[in-house]
Short mmCIF file of C-alpha atoms and ligand atoms in Angstrom, two decimals:
data_model
loop_
_atom_site.label_atom_id
_atom_site.label_comp_id
_atom_site.label_asym_id
_atom_site.label_seq_id
_atom_site.Cartn_x
_atom_site.Cartn_y
_atom_site.Cartn_z
CA MET A 15 292.11 -138.97 201.72
CA ASN A 16 295.47 -139.38 200.04
CA ASN A 17 296.96 -141.99 202.32
CA MET A 18 294.05 -144.29 201.72
CA LYS A 19 295.18 -147.80 200.92
CA THR A 20 293.11 -150.84 200.08
CA ARG A 21 294.18 -154.32 199.21
CA PHE A 22 293.11 -157.58 197.65
CA ALA A 23 294.51 -160.63 199.41
CA PRO A 24 293.58 -163.82 197.56
CA SER A 25 294.72 -167.28 198.58
CA PRO A 26 296.03 -169.20 195.56
CA THR A 27 293.92 -172.24 196.32
CA GLY A 28 291.70 -171.84 193.26
CA TYR A 29 291.32 -169.85 190.05
CA LEU A 30 290.25 -166.22 190.38
CA HIS A 31 286.53 -166.51 191.04
CA ILE A 32 284.29 -163.73 189.85
CA GLY A 33 283.34 -163.03 193.48
CA GLY A 34 287.03 -162.44 194.19
CA ALA A 35 287.38 -160.33 191.07
CA ARG A 36 284.49 -158.16 192.25
CA THR A 37 286.14 -157.73 195.66
CA ALA A 38 289.40 -156.76 193.94
CA LEU A 39 287.55 -154.31 191.72
CA PHE A 40 285.72 -152.67 194.63
CA ASN A 41 289.05 -152.22 196.44
CA TYR A 42 290.77 -150.91 193.33
CA VAL A 43 288.18 -148.32 192.34
CA TYR A 44 287.60 -147.24 195.92
CA ALA A 45 291.30 -146.49 196.39
CA LYS A 46 291.51 -144.71 193.04
CA HIS A 47 288.36 -142.71 193.70
CA ASN A 48 290.02 -141.40 196.84
CA GLY A 49 293.41 -140.80 195.27
CA GLY A 50 294.82 -143.71 197.27
CA LYS A 51 296.76 -146.89 196.53
CA PHE A 52 295.77 -150.47 195.89
CA VAL A 53 297.89 -153.39 197.10
CA LEU A 54 297.92 -157.00 195.92
CA ARG A 55 299.04 -159.66 198.36
CA ILE A 56 299.07 -163.38 197.72
CA GLU A 57 298.19 -165.29 200.88
CA ASP A 58 300.05 -168.49 200.17
CA THR A 59 300.88 -169.86 203.59
CA ASP A 60 298.57 -172.83 203.21
CA PHE A 61 301.30 -174.82 201.54
CA GLU A 62 299.13 -177.87 200.99
CA ARG A 63 296.35 -176.14 199.10
CA SER A 64 298.24 -173.31 197.40
CA GLU A 65 299.37 -173.91 193.83
CA LYS A 66 301.54 -171.94 191.43
CA LYS A 67 299.00 -172.35 188.62
CA PHE A 68 296.32 -170.64 190.74
CA GLU A 69 298.72 -167.86 191.68
CA ASP A 70 299.54 -167.26 188.00
CA ASP A 71 295.87 -167.36 187.09
CA ILE A 72 294.96 -164.77 189.74
CA ILE A 73 297.74 -162.40 188.69
CA GLU A 74 297.00 -162.83 184.96
CA SER A 75 293.25 -162.45 185.38
CA LEU A 76 293.61 -159.24 187.39
CA LYS A 77 295.93 -157.87 184.74
CA TRP A 78 293.44 -158.81 182.03
CA LEU A 79 290.75 -156.89 183.93
CA SER A 80 293.16 -153.92 184.26
CA ILE A 81 293.06 -154.12 188.03
CA VAL A 82 296.66 -153.14 188.48
CA PRO A 83 298.28 -152.99 191.91
CA ASP A 84 300.46 -150.06 192.91
CA ASN A 85 302.92 -152.26 194.76
CA GLU A 86 305.22 -155.10 193.93
CA ILE A 87 303.10 -158.13 194.73
CA ILE A 88 303.58 -159.34 198.30
CA PHE A 89 303.82 -163.07 198.95
CA GLN A 90 303.13 -164.17 202.49
CA SER A 91 305.30 -167.26 202.10
CA GLU A 92 308.31 -164.92 201.93
CA ARG A 93 307.44 -163.19 205.18
CA LEU A 94 307.50 -165.99 207.75
CA ASP A 95 310.34 -164.37 209.71
CA ILE A 96 308.38 -161.18 210.06
CA TYR A 97 305.40 -163.04 211.49
CA ARG A 98 307.71 -164.89 213.86
CA SER A 99 308.97 -161.67 215.41
CA TYR A 100 305.41 -160.55 216.19
CA ILE A 101 304.53 -163.94 217.63
CA ASP A 102 307.52 -163.67 219.97
CA LYS A 103 306.33 -160.23 221.03
CA LEU A 104 302.84 -161.52 221.84
CA LEU A 105 304.26 -164.47 223.78
CA LYS A 106 306.65 -162.25 225.72
CA GLU A 107 303.87 -159.85 226.66
CA GLY A 108 301.64 -162.72 227.80
CA LYS A 109 299.11 -162.03 225.03
CA ALA A 110 299.56 -165.43 223.46
CA TYR A 111 300.39 -168.83 224.88
CA TYR A 112 301.61 -172.27 223.90
CA CYS A 113 298.96 -174.95 223.86
CA PHE A 114 299.91 -178.62 224.12
CA CYS A 115 296.41 -180.09 224.21
CA SER A 116 295.91 -183.04 221.93
CA LYS A 117 293.16 -182.99 219.32
CA GLU A 118 291.38 -185.74 221.22
CA LEU A 119 291.40 -183.83 224.48
CA ILE A 120 290.08 -180.68 222.77
CA GLU A 121 287.35 -182.73 221.11
CA GLU A 122 286.38 -184.29 224.45
CA ASP A 123 286.09 -180.87 226.10
CA ARG A 124 284.01 -179.55 223.23
CA ASN A 125 281.65 -182.50 223.39
CA LYS A 126 281.12 -181.93 227.10
CA LEU A 127 280.17 -178.32 226.38
CA ILE A 128 277.76 -179.44 223.67
CA ALA A 129 276.16 -181.88 226.10
CA GLU A 130 275.64 -178.95 228.52
CA ASN A 131 274.06 -176.95 225.69
CA LYS A 132 277.00 -174.54 225.60
CA LYS A 133 278.98 -173.23 222.67
CA PRO A 134 281.79 -175.68 221.85
CA MET A 135 285.08 -173.88 222.40
CA TYR A 136 288.60 -174.46 223.58
CA ILE A 137 288.31 -174.27 227.34
CA GLY A 138 291.70 -172.69 227.93
CA ARG A 139 293.52 -175.57 229.65
CA CYS A 140 296.94 -174.16 228.70
CA ARG A 141 296.13 -170.46 229.25
CA GLU A 142 297.90 -170.22 232.57
CA LEU A 143 300.35 -173.06 232.06
CA LYS A 144 303.87 -172.40 233.42
CA LEU A 145 306.05 -173.01 230.39
CA ASN A 146 308.47 -175.84 230.76
CA GLU A 147 311.04 -175.50 227.95
CA ALA A 148 311.23 -179.27 227.62
CA LEU A 149 307.59 -179.26 226.51
CA LEU A 150 308.45 -177.23 223.41
CA GLY A 151 309.84 -180.39 221.84
CA THR A 152 306.32 -181.87 221.86
CA PRO A 153 303.56 -180.93 219.36
CA HIS A 154 301.93 -177.63 220.15
CA VAL A 155 300.15 -174.62 218.70
CA ILE A 156 300.22 -170.99 219.83
CA ARG A 157 296.90 -169.44 220.80
CA PHE A 158 295.76 -165.89 221.32
CA LYS A 159 294.74 -165.05 224.88
CA VAL A 160 291.33 -163.44 224.42
CA ASP A 161 290.53 -160.81 227.05
CA ARG A 162 288.06 -162.54 229.36
CA SER A 163 287.27 -159.55 231.60
CA PRO A 164 283.58 -159.57 232.50
CA GLY A 165 281.50 -157.78 229.88
CA ALA A 166 284.39 -157.44 227.39
CA VAL A 167 283.15 -156.99 223.83
CA THR A 168 284.89 -156.37 220.52
CA GLY A 169 283.19 -154.52 217.71
CA PHE A 170 283.50 -152.41 214.61
CA LYS A 171 281.39 -150.28 212.34
CA ASP A 172 280.84 -151.90 208.97
CA LEU A 173 280.96 -149.36 206.15
CA ILE A 174 278.59 -151.31 203.90
CA ARG A 175 276.13 -152.61 206.45
CA LYS A 176 276.26 -149.16 208.06
CA GLN A 177 275.93 -150.67 211.50
CA ASN A 178 278.01 -151.63 214.49
CA ILE A 179 278.80 -155.29 214.71
CA SER A 180 280.00 -156.36 218.11
CA VAL A 181 280.59 -159.68 219.76
CA SER A 182 281.02 -160.61 223.38
CA ASN A 183 284.59 -161.84 223.89
CA ASN A 184 283.13 -164.93 225.53
CA GLU A 185 281.86 -165.99 222.12
CA ILE A 186 285.39 -166.01 220.75
CA ASP A 187 287.75 -168.92 221.22
CA ASP A 188 291.37 -168.49 222.19
CA PHE A 189 292.07 -168.84 218.48
CA VAL A 190 295.17 -170.40 217.03
CA LEU A 191 297.90 -168.03 215.80
CA VAL A 192 300.52 -170.60 214.84
CA ARG A 193 299.69 -174.10 213.70
CA GLU A 194 301.44 -177.26 214.80
CA ASP A 195 303.67 -177.09 211.70
CA GLY A 196 304.92 -173.66 212.81
CA ILE A 197 303.06 -171.77 210.07
CA PRO A 198 301.08 -168.70 211.16
CA THR A 199 297.34 -168.79 210.59
CA TYR A 200 295.43 -166.48 208.29
CA ASN A 201 294.19 -164.28 211.14
CA LEU A 202 297.68 -163.52 212.38
CA ALA A 203 299.41 -163.01 209.02
CA VAL A 204 296.59 -160.88 207.62
CA VAL A 205 296.73 -158.44 210.52
CA ILE A 206 300.51 -158.09 210.48
CA ASP A 207 300.56 -157.54 206.71
CA ASP A 208 297.63 -155.15 206.62
CA ALA A 209 299.17 -153.15 209.45
CA LEU A 210 302.71 -153.08 208.07
CA THR A 211 301.52 -152.09 204.60
CA GLU A 212 299.34 -149.42 206.22
CA ILE A 213 296.06 -150.59 204.76
CA THR A 214 293.36 -148.14 205.81
CA HIS A 215 290.27 -149.86 204.38
CA ILE A 216 289.55 -153.56 204.17
CA ILE A 217 286.82 -154.45 201.73
CA ARG A 218 286.19 -158.19 201.55
CA GLY A 219 283.54 -160.87 201.34
CA ASP A 220 281.10 -161.23 204.20
CA ASP A 221 282.33 -164.76 204.81
CA HIS A 222 285.04 -162.98 206.81
CA VAL A 223 282.72 -161.08 209.17
CA SER A 224 283.36 -163.57 211.97
CA ASN A 225 287.13 -163.14 211.59
CA THR A 226 287.02 -159.37 211.96
CA PRO A 227 286.62 -159.21 215.78
CA LYS A 228 289.53 -161.63 216.18
CA GLN A 229 291.65 -159.48 213.91
CA ILE A 230 290.69 -156.32 215.80
CA MET A 231 291.84 -157.99 219.04
CA LEU A 232 295.17 -158.67 217.35
CA TYR A 233 295.53 -155.11 216.05
CA ASN A 234 295.02 -153.88 219.61
CA ALA A 235 297.32 -156.47 221.15
CA LEU A 236 300.10 -155.56 218.71
CA GLY A 237 299.56 -151.82 219.13
CA PHE A 238 298.55 -151.27 215.48
CA ASN A 239 295.92 -148.83 214.22
CA VAL A 240 292.66 -150.61 213.44
CA PRO A 241 291.57 -150.06 209.81
CA GLU A 242 288.02 -149.57 208.57
CA PHE A 243 286.08 -152.66 207.49
CA ALA A 244 283.49 -153.19 204.79
CA HIS A 245 281.99 -156.61 204.13
CA VAL A 246 280.45 -157.24 200.74
CA SER A 247 277.52 -159.62 200.48
CA MET A 248 277.89 -162.67 198.31
CA ILE A 249 276.87 -163.36 194.75
CA LEU A 250 273.99 -165.76 194.20
CA GLY A 251 273.01 -167.74 191.14
CA SER A 252 269.60 -167.18 189.51
CA ASP A 253 268.17 -169.92 191.78
CA GLY A 254 269.10 -167.91 194.88
CA LYS A 255 271.87 -170.33 195.86
CA ARG A 256 275.48 -169.31 196.32
CA LEU A 257 277.14 -168.94 192.90
CA SER A 258 279.01 -172.13 192.06
CA LYS A 259 280.14 -174.22 189.12
CA ARG A 260 276.58 -175.53 188.79
CA HIS A 261 275.61 -172.09 187.46
CA GLY A 262 278.22 -172.14 184.69
CA ALA A 263 281.52 -170.33 184.45
CA THR A 264 282.79 -169.01 187.76
CA SER A 265 286.39 -168.10 187.07
CA VAL A 266 287.46 -164.95 185.30
CA ASN A 267 289.54 -166.93 182.85
CA GLN A 268 286.55 -169.06 181.90
CA TYR A 269 284.69 -165.90 180.97
CA LYS A 270 287.65 -164.81 178.90
CA GLN A 271 287.69 -168.17 177.12
CA GLU A 272 283.94 -167.92 176.50
CA GLY A 273 284.54 -164.70 174.60
CA PHE A 274 283.81 -161.92 177.08
CA LEU A 275 285.70 -158.67 176.96
CA PRO A 276 287.32 -157.46 180.17
CA GLU A 277 285.43 -154.15 179.96
CA ALA A 278 282.13 -156.02 179.93
CA LEU A 279 283.09 -158.17 182.91
CA VAL A 280 284.34 -155.18 184.90
CA ASN A 281 281.21 -153.23 184.09
CA TYR A 282 279.06 -156.21 185.01
CA LEU A 283 280.86 -157.01 188.26
CA ILE A 284 280.75 -153.47 189.55
CA ARG A 285 276.98 -153.41 189.12
CA LEU A 286 276.67 -156.59 191.18
CA GLY A 287 275.84 -154.76 194.36
CA TRP A 288 276.82 -151.20 193.47
CA SER A 289 274.66 -148.63 191.73
CA HIS A 290 274.87 -145.09 190.45
CA GLY A 291 271.33 -143.99 189.71
CA ASN A 292 269.99 -146.03 186.84
CA ASP A 293 273.23 -145.99 184.88
CA GLU A 294 274.37 -149.31 183.45
CA ILE A 295 277.40 -148.56 181.30
CA PHE A 296 280.57 -147.35 182.95
CA SER A 297 284.09 -146.96 181.69
CA ILE A 298 286.75 -147.59 184.31
CA GLU A 299 287.38 -143.83 184.47
CA GLU A 300 283.72 -143.22 185.23
CA LEU A 301 283.77 -145.92 187.88
CA ILE A 302 286.69 -144.26 189.55
CA GLN A 303 284.88 -140.97 189.41
CA TYR A 304 281.58 -142.23 190.89
CA PHE A 305 282.36 -145.23 193.06
CA ASP A 306 281.55 -145.04 196.71
CA LEU A 307 280.97 -147.67 199.37
CA LYS A 308 277.79 -146.00 200.49
CA ASN A 309 276.10 -147.06 197.27
CA ILE A 310 276.83 -150.74 197.78
CA SER A 311 273.80 -152.78 198.63
CA LYS A 312 273.66 -154.80 201.82
CA SER A 313 271.74 -157.63 200.20
CA ALA A 314 273.15 -160.41 198.10
CA ALA A 315 273.49 -159.81 194.36
CA ILE A 316 271.98 -162.19 191.82
CA PHE A 317 274.10 -163.16 188.85
CA ASN A 318 272.34 -162.55 185.55
CA THR A 319 274.05 -163.98 182.48
CA GLU A 320 271.69 -162.22 180.07
CA LYS A 321 272.80 -158.86 181.37
CA LEU A 322 276.44 -159.80 181.08
CA LEU A 323 275.85 -160.85 177.46
CA TRP A 324 274.10 -157.58 176.78
CA LEU A 325 277.04 -155.61 178.15
CA ASN A 326 279.46 -157.76 176.19
CA SER A 327 277.67 -157.11 172.93
CA HIS A 328 277.69 -153.41 173.75
CA TYR A 329 281.47 -153.40 174.19
CA ILE A 330 282.14 -155.66 171.19
CA LYS A 331 280.14 -153.27 169.01
CA SER A 332 282.15 -150.29 170.13
CA LYS A 333 285.61 -151.82 169.52
CA ASP A 334 288.01 -151.26 166.67
CA PRO A 335 288.02 -154.45 164.51
CA PHE A 336 291.79 -154.83 164.83
CA VAL A 337 291.47 -154.84 168.63
CA LEU A 338 288.77 -157.49 168.32
CA ILE A 339 291.04 -159.63 166.14
CA ASP A 340 293.72 -159.42 168.82
CA SER A 341 291.25 -160.34 171.54
CA ILE A 342 289.99 -163.31 169.53
CA ASN A 343 293.52 -164.52 168.88
CA ASP A 344 294.27 -164.10 172.56
CA ILE A 345 291.60 -166.62 173.50
CA SER A 346 291.65 -169.15 170.69
CA GLY A 347 294.74 -170.85 172.12
CA ASP A 348 295.88 -174.02 170.41
CA LEU A 349 292.45 -175.03 169.29
CA GLU A 350 292.08 -172.76 166.31
CA SER A 351 294.46 -171.13 163.94
CA PRO A 352 294.91 -167.44 164.70
CA LEU A 353 293.11 -164.93 162.52
CA ASN A 354 295.29 -163.13 160.04
CA ILE A 355 295.57 -159.50 160.94
CA ASN A 356 294.67 -157.91 157.64
CA ILE A 357 292.12 -155.66 156.11
CA LYS A 358 289.90 -158.47 154.85
CA THR A 359 289.53 -159.97 158.31
CA ALA A 360 289.02 -156.53 159.78
CA SER A 361 286.32 -155.63 157.31
CA LEU A 362 284.37 -158.82 158.09
CA VAL A 363 284.85 -158.38 161.82
CA ASP A 364 283.55 -154.85 161.50
CA SER A 365 280.36 -155.98 159.81
CA LEU A 366 279.81 -158.89 162.15
CA LYS A 367 280.57 -157.22 165.45
CA SER A 368 277.11 -155.78 165.91
CA ARG A 369 275.49 -159.19 165.45
CA VAL A 370 277.19 -161.21 168.14
CA LYS A 371 277.21 -161.40 171.91
CA THR A 372 280.61 -163.01 172.44
CA LEU A 373 283.98 -163.19 170.72
CA VAL A 374 283.58 -166.95 170.41
CA GLU A 375 280.42 -166.37 168.41
CA LEU A 376 282.25 -163.81 166.31
CA ARG A 377 285.07 -166.26 165.67
CA GLN A 378 282.58 -168.94 164.60
CA LYS A 379 280.97 -166.55 162.17
CA LEU A 380 284.37 -166.12 160.54
CA ASP A 381 284.78 -169.85 159.90
CA PHE A 382 283.55 -169.49 156.34
CA PHE A 383 286.39 -167.09 155.68
CA VAL A 384 289.14 -168.72 157.71
CA ASN A 385 288.54 -172.25 156.45
CA LYS A 386 289.87 -172.90 153.00
CA THR A 387 286.86 -174.97 152.03
CA ILE A 388 283.29 -175.14 153.16
CA ASP A 389 281.15 -178.01 154.44
CA TYR A 390 277.47 -177.50 153.84
CA LYS A 391 275.17 -178.47 156.67
CA LYS A 392 272.24 -180.64 155.75
CA ASP A 393 269.98 -179.31 158.50
CA ILE A 394 270.29 -175.79 157.13
CA LEU A 395 270.08 -176.58 153.42
CA SER A 396 267.24 -179.10 153.70
CA GLU A 397 264.91 -176.17 154.43
CA PHE A 398 265.29 -175.05 150.82
CA ASN A 399 263.86 -176.46 147.67
CA PHE A 400 266.31 -175.64 144.91
CA ASN A 401 265.26 -175.88 141.28
CA GLU A 402 266.57 -175.53 137.73
CA ASN A 403 266.43 -171.75 137.93
CA ASP A 404 268.77 -171.80 140.88
CA LEU A 405 271.23 -173.87 138.90
CA LEU A 406 271.00 -171.44 136.02
CA PHE A 407 271.55 -168.55 138.36
CA LEU A 408 274.63 -170.18 139.87
CA LYS A 409 276.08 -170.70 136.42
CA SER A 410 275.76 -167.11 135.38
CA PHE A 411 276.78 -165.87 138.83
CA LYS A 412 279.96 -167.88 138.51
CA GLU A 413 280.67 -166.29 135.14
CA PHE A 414 280.05 -162.89 136.64
CA VAL A 415 282.48 -163.46 139.53
CA ASP A 416 285.05 -164.92 137.19
CA LYS A 417 284.99 -161.80 135.06
CA LEU A 418 285.49 -159.36 137.94
CA GLU A 419 288.74 -157.51 137.57
CA ASP A 420 291.55 -158.94 139.65
CA GLY A 421 292.54 -155.44 140.76
CA ILE A 422 289.33 -155.10 142.77
CA PHE A 423 290.47 -157.81 145.14
CA ASN A 424 293.86 -156.42 145.71
CA CYS A 425 294.06 -154.04 148.60
CA GLY A 426 297.77 -153.99 149.20
CA SER A 427 299.57 -154.61 152.41
CA ILE A 428 299.14 -152.62 155.52
CA ASP A 429 301.33 -151.53 158.37
CA LEU A 430 298.94 -151.54 161.27
CA ASN A 431 301.02 -149.19 163.33
CA ASN A 432 300.85 -146.60 160.63
CA GLU A 433 297.65 -144.58 160.85
CA THR A 434 297.93 -143.04 157.36
CA ASP A 435 298.50 -146.48 155.95
CA LYS A 436 295.42 -147.68 157.76
CA GLU A 437 293.32 -144.81 156.41
CA ASN A 438 294.51 -145.31 152.84
CA ILE A 439 293.78 -148.97 153.01
CA LEU A 440 290.33 -148.36 154.42
CA GLU A 441 289.68 -146.01 151.53
CA THR A 442 290.81 -148.67 149.01
CA LEU A 443 288.65 -151.20 150.78
CA LYS A 444 285.61 -148.95 150.56
CA ASN A 445 286.26 -148.39 146.84
CA SER A 446 286.69 -152.11 146.15
CA ILE A 447 283.49 -153.02 147.90
CA GLU A 448 281.71 -150.18 146.13
CA SER A 449 282.95 -151.46 142.76
CA ILE A 450 281.79 -155.00 143.52
CA LYS A 451 278.44 -153.59 144.55
CA ASN A 452 278.05 -151.65 141.31
CA GLU A 453 279.11 -154.56 139.14
CA PHE A 454 276.84 -156.92 140.99
CA ASN A 455 273.81 -154.64 140.80
CA GLY A 456 274.46 -154.25 137.08
CA PHE A 457 274.59 -158.02 136.72
CA LEU A 458 271.30 -158.44 138.58
CA SER A 459 269.38 -155.81 136.64
CA LYS A 460 270.68 -157.05 133.31
CA ASN A 461 269.05 -160.38 134.13
CA ASN A 462 265.98 -158.91 135.77
CA TRP A 463 266.86 -160.35 139.12
CA THR A 464 266.67 -158.62 142.47
CA MET A 465 268.97 -158.78 145.44
CA LYS A 466 266.08 -159.93 147.60
CA GLU A 467 265.56 -162.99 145.40
CA LYS A 468 269.18 -163.97 145.11
CA ALA A 469 270.81 -163.01 148.40
CA MET A 470 269.92 -166.25 150.16
CA ILE A 471 271.38 -168.64 147.64
CA ILE A 472 274.61 -166.64 147.54
CA ARG A 473 274.82 -166.60 151.32
CA LEU A 474 274.25 -170.33 151.45
CA ALA A 475 276.84 -171.00 148.76
CA PHE A 476 279.55 -168.80 150.27
CA VAL A 477 278.90 -169.01 154.00
CA GLY A 478 276.64 -172.04 154.44
CA GLU A 479 274.43 -170.02 156.81
CA LYS A 480 271.22 -168.06 156.45
CA VAL A 481 272.75 -164.92 157.90
CA SER A 482 276.05 -163.45 156.90
CA PRO A 483 277.92 -160.21 156.47
CA PRO A 484 276.88 -158.14 153.41
CA ILE A 485 277.35 -160.06 150.17
CA TYR A 486 279.74 -157.59 148.53
CA GLU A 487 282.00 -157.87 151.55
CA ILE A 488 281.96 -161.64 151.40
CA ILE A 489 282.90 -161.62 147.74
CA PHE A 490 285.71 -159.21 148.48
CA ALA A 491 287.00 -161.17 151.48
CA LEU A 492 286.83 -164.61 149.89
CA GLY A 493 288.43 -163.48 146.67
CA LYS A 494 287.68 -164.67 143.19
CA GLU A 495 289.16 -168.15 143.36
CA ARG A 496 287.40 -169.23 146.53
CA CYS A 497 284.10 -167.70 145.36
CA VAL A 498 284.28 -169.72 142.17
CA GLN A 499 285.19 -172.92 144.04
CA ARG A 500 282.26 -172.48 146.40
CA ILE A 501 279.79 -171.79 143.62
CA ASP A 502 280.95 -175.04 141.95
CA LYS A 503 280.70 -176.96 145.20
CA PHE A 504 277.23 -175.62 145.91
CA TYR A 505 276.13 -176.43 142.39
CA ASP A 506 277.27 -180.03 142.84
CA TYR A 507 275.58 -180.21 146.21
CA ILE A 508 272.25 -179.21 144.68
CA ILE A 509 272.64 -181.64 141.81
CA ASN A 510 273.35 -184.43 144.27
CA ILE A 511 270.36 -183.81 146.46
CA LYS A 512 268.13 -183.57 143.42
CA ARG A 513 269.18 -187.01 142.27
N1 LIG B 16 293.17 -164.88 201.84
C1 LIG B 16 291.86 -164.53 202.32
C2 LIG B 16 290.84 -165.07 201.34
O1 LIG B 16 291.19 -165.31 200.19
C3 LIG B 16 291.79 -163.03 202.45
C4 LIG B 16 290.62 -162.53 203.19
C5 LIG B 16 290.79 -161.05 203.49
O2 LIG B 16 290.58 -160.28 202.55
O3 LIG B 16 291.13 -160.73 204.62
O4 LIG B 16 289.71 -165.27 201.67
#
């Protein structure tokens, strides 16, 4: 279906929540799967609760996830005149009416209904009111005149629930179309926009199921084609309760800041409710190829952080180290100095990327390299009992490092946009590390030491941690001067704790 069009219509009253991101993703891949278009519309008519910072966050987060709309973003706040013309039409045709009832009066009527064990609704006092122009100067709203013919029902077939959902019109209030401040309500604006932008499929959270019959009434009243509807069940936390801040990060940007890659989040979100056999890993192209609403589950999805971490480590592992450096720099903000984009950083990132689950973890593991000096942590070093032999080793190790040829550490400069340059540099890097390895192995065997015996003390001296990238790579990345400084510092540290 080539004229298929879906949309995502967030209200900028909060940061982009992962539930919203999943809805956007479902709409995006569904449209693309069918060769259709995806529209982004910002529903910002709630002037009190909408904020620019939320709007920016939503747009940025979608971009980060590569959920790119095909249209220029539509802002409802710029379309008030359009809504007005449709309101006038409904009023003229007697399908909507002015309501002058005060809040107190409405409340009183509702309470009476409750006392009679009936559903509390607006009882329609103004439905047949002869309009006196003078009244328009007093506070009022505009309500939709729900068809009250006996037995009237409004229904639709839900594409995810795969069932007809219908409601007796008597269950539906004469709902408000225009508020007292003259601003159209969500139900009115959403229908006009979806119809005018020719949206064919509306995929949204199931918190909107009760709005759908009202919207269908409006489509019919305005003479618009009724689109298809699909309501996605919500996301629950591991305790079975609706996902909220209590469960940890809930906004897309928070996940970014915590070091998740967009590919991992997209892959994770799509699997929250949708399946394709037992497959777990999907590129966006594969999603577009396979995605279908019929494979979305009707039941609520449970958020599982472990699985998200697993996917994240999968994607981190598969990335080019230079891309990872960019992604890390993109999240570190003002807090940390950006990583230098050079071959030394890249070589460390490449060795570390298979050992971490997030970019934040990866960044932390680079501290030893980024920071000029090192602070040894007592809780780690107190596990070890260093002796005279260790001091002797450090002395001769320092001499060994000091004697390494300066040329080994020099790997030239690199133009990252130049592939040949990149390849040459990688070759030099491999050779340098190979040379350090050979020299180091020679040094060990000359002294009858083994790597197994000595690796830990070197790791502790250079990195301050029990795990680290391969030792030859650390020596290469730190360079001679910093290696020597750290051996000295570690030596002093041992002497001090021995005293
Ligand atoms: N602005 C509404 C919301 O954010 C849109 C709902 C819809 O998709 O119709 O919930």
